[in-house]
Amino acid sequence: MSMEYRILPAENLLVVRHTGLRKLSDAPAFFRMLAQDKEYSVGMHSIADARAMTGGEVETSELVGNSLRVSMMKTKVPDPVKQALIAPYGSPGFDMMQRYAAFAATNPNLDVRRFDTPAEALEWLGLTGHPDTYLETGDWKLVIDVGQDTIDAG
């Protein structure tokens, strides 16, 4: 029930790894915390790796709330932003990531696509190198969800 992220400024890239059971309702707290990170920019492209998720919970009200957030970003994103979601078909994170992609499609400044493999996602983002370079190695910031609270474990 945690996620971790890293920011690669040279690539203008945010990388997020989801583990355990994720809820779409976790997203607003994560984005509020992320906005406080000095390296983060709302115009960054991103990869969300959901391969380690054990499940995803999505309620209709959460979809509406997140679609509103996506709509609000229309005025905050100066150039189109690519978001690559890695959630193989049939995996526990597939449904949640697919639903997020559908709602994000309402924002013309976001291009969100789901991929089965990291290699496909990296190719679409125009990144070269081995997927482990982006998804496994490096310094990660751990975010732990405890009830309604989000703790930055550094």
mmCIF file of C-alpha atoms in Angstrom, residues 23-100:
data_model
loop_
_atom_site.group_PDB
_atom_site.id
_atom_site.type_symbol
_atom_site.label_atom_id
_atom_site.label_comp_id
_atom_site.label_asym_id
_atom_site.label_seq_id
_atom_site.Cartn_x
_atom_site.Cartn_y
_atom_site.Cartn_z
ATOM 1 C CA LYS A 23 -7.140 3.431 -4.564
ATOM 2 C CA LEU A 24 -7.893 6.161 -7.036
ATOM 3 C CA SER A 25 -8.810 8.306 -4.031
ATOM 4 C CA ASP A 26 -5.077 8.247 -3.070
ATOM 5 C CA ALA A 27 -4.235 10.410 -6.095
ATOM 6 C CA PRO A 28 -5.159 13.899 -4.785
ATOM 7 C CA ALA A 29 -2.973 13.561 -1.664
ATOM 8 C CA PHE A 30 -0.091 12.286 -3.772
ATOM 9 C CA PHE A 31 -0.372 15.185 -6.238
ATOM 10 C CA ARG A 32 -0.547 17.727 -3.392
ATOM 11 C CA MET A 33 2.636 16.256 -1.906
ATOM 12 C CA LEU A 34 4.312 16.086 -5.317
ATOM 13 C CA ALA A 35 3.558 19.763 -5.967
ATOM 14 C CA GLN A 36 5.780 20.592 -2.982
ATOM 15 C CA ASP A 37 8.786 18.795 -4.487
ATOM 16 C CA LYS A 38 11.123 21.465 -5.877
ATOM 17 C CA GLU A 39 12.201 19.247 -8.794
ATOM 18 C CA TYR A 40 8.640 18.605 -9.967
ATOM 19 C CA SER A 41 6.955 20.526 -12.760
ATOM 20 C CA VAL A 42 3.337 20.042 -13.858
ATOM 21 C CA GLY A 43 4.588 19.896 -17.458
ATOM 22 C CA MET A 44 6.711 16.766 -16.874
ATOM 23 C CA HIS A 45 6.044 13.597 -18.810
ATOM 24 C CA SER A 46 5.513 10.568 -16.586
ATOM 25 C CA ILE A 47 5.597 6.819 -16.255
ATOM 26 C CA ALA A 48 3.308 5.088 -13.758
ATOM 27 C CA ASP A 49 4.400 1.484 -13.186
ATOM 28 C CA ALA A 50 1.487 -0.530 -11.792
ATOM 29 C CA ARG A 51 2.986 -4.008 -12.275
ATOM 30 C CA ALA A 52 3.470 -4.507 -8.506
ATOM 31 C CA MET A 53 -0.113 -3.583 -7.630
ATOM 32 C CA THR A 54 -2.131 -6.344 -5.974
ATOM 33 C CA GLY A 55 -5.422 -4.588 -6.662
ATOM 34 C CA GLY A 56 -7.036 -1.310 -7.498
ATOM 35 C CA GLU A 57 -10.201 0.194 -6.084
ATOM 36 C CA VAL A 58 -12.197 2.723 -8.051
ATOM 37 C CA GLU A 59 -15.535 4.196 -7.025
ATOM 38 C CA THR A 60 -17.711 6.312 -9.281
ATOM 39 C CA SER A 61 -17.292 9.398 -7.074
ATOM 40 C CA GLU A 62 -13.511 8.999 -7.304
ATOM 41 C CA LEU A 63 -13.713 8.898 -11.088
ATOM 42 C CA VAL A 64 -15.728 12.096 -11.109
ATOM 43 C CA GLY A 65 -13.313 13.798 -8.703
ATOM 44 C CA ASN A 66 -10.276 12.745 -10.681
ATOM 45 C CA SER A 67 -11.862 13.756 -13.973
ATOM 46 C CA LEU A 68 -12.390 17.205 -12.440
ATOM 47 C CA ARG A 69 -8.719 17.305 -11.463
ATOM 48 C CA VAL A 70 -7.732 16.341 -14.997
ATOM 49 C CA SER A 71 -10.040 19.061 -16.340
ATOM 50 C CA MET A 72 -8.495 21.664 -14.021
ATOM 51 C CA MET A 73 -5.053 20.825 -15.401
ATOM 52 C CA LYS A 74 -6.164 22.127 -18.798
ATOM 53 C CA THR A 75 -5.124 25.620 -17.796
ATOM 54 C CA LYS A 76 -1.977 24.526 -15.947
ATOM 55 C CA VAL A 77 -0.238 22.488 -18.646
ATOM 56 C CA PRO A 78 1.477 24.737 -21.210
ATOM 57 C CA ASP A 79 2.424 21.940 -23.645
ATOM 58 C CA PRO A 80 0.945 18.470 -24.169
ATOM 59 C CA VAL A 81 2.138 16.065 -21.475
ATOM 60 C CA LYS A 82 2.604 12.346 -22.074
ATOM 61 C CA GLN A 83 1.695 9.915 -19.293
ATOM 62 C CA ALA A 84 2.671 6.276 -19.874
ATOM 63 C CA LEU A 85 0.841 3.756 -17.680
ATOM 64 C CA ILE A 86 2.431 0.316 -17.359
ATOM 65 C CA ALA A 87 -0.318 -2.134 -16.418
ATOM 66 C CA PRO A 88 -0.370 -5.375 -18.405
ATOM 67 C CA TYR A 89 -3.760 -6.555 -19.632
ATOM 68 C CA GLY A 90 -5.396 -8.676 -16.923
ATOM 69 C CA SER A 91 -3.049 -7.502 -14.150
ATOM 70 C CA PRO A 92 -4.475 -6.213 -10.838
ATOM 71 C CA GLY A 93 -3.729 -2.585 -11.774
ATOM 72 C CA PHE A 94 -5.122 -2.803 -15.304
ATOM 73 C CA ASP A 95 -8.687 -1.641 -14.629
ATOM 74 C CA MET A 96 -7.733 1.363 -12.512
ATOM 75 C CA MET A 97 -5.089 2.554 -14.976
ATOM 76 C CA GLN A 98 -7.411 2.013 -17.943
ATOM 77 C CA ARG A 99 -10.147 4.059 -16.251
ATOM 78 C CA TYR A 100 -7.722 6.856 -15.417
#
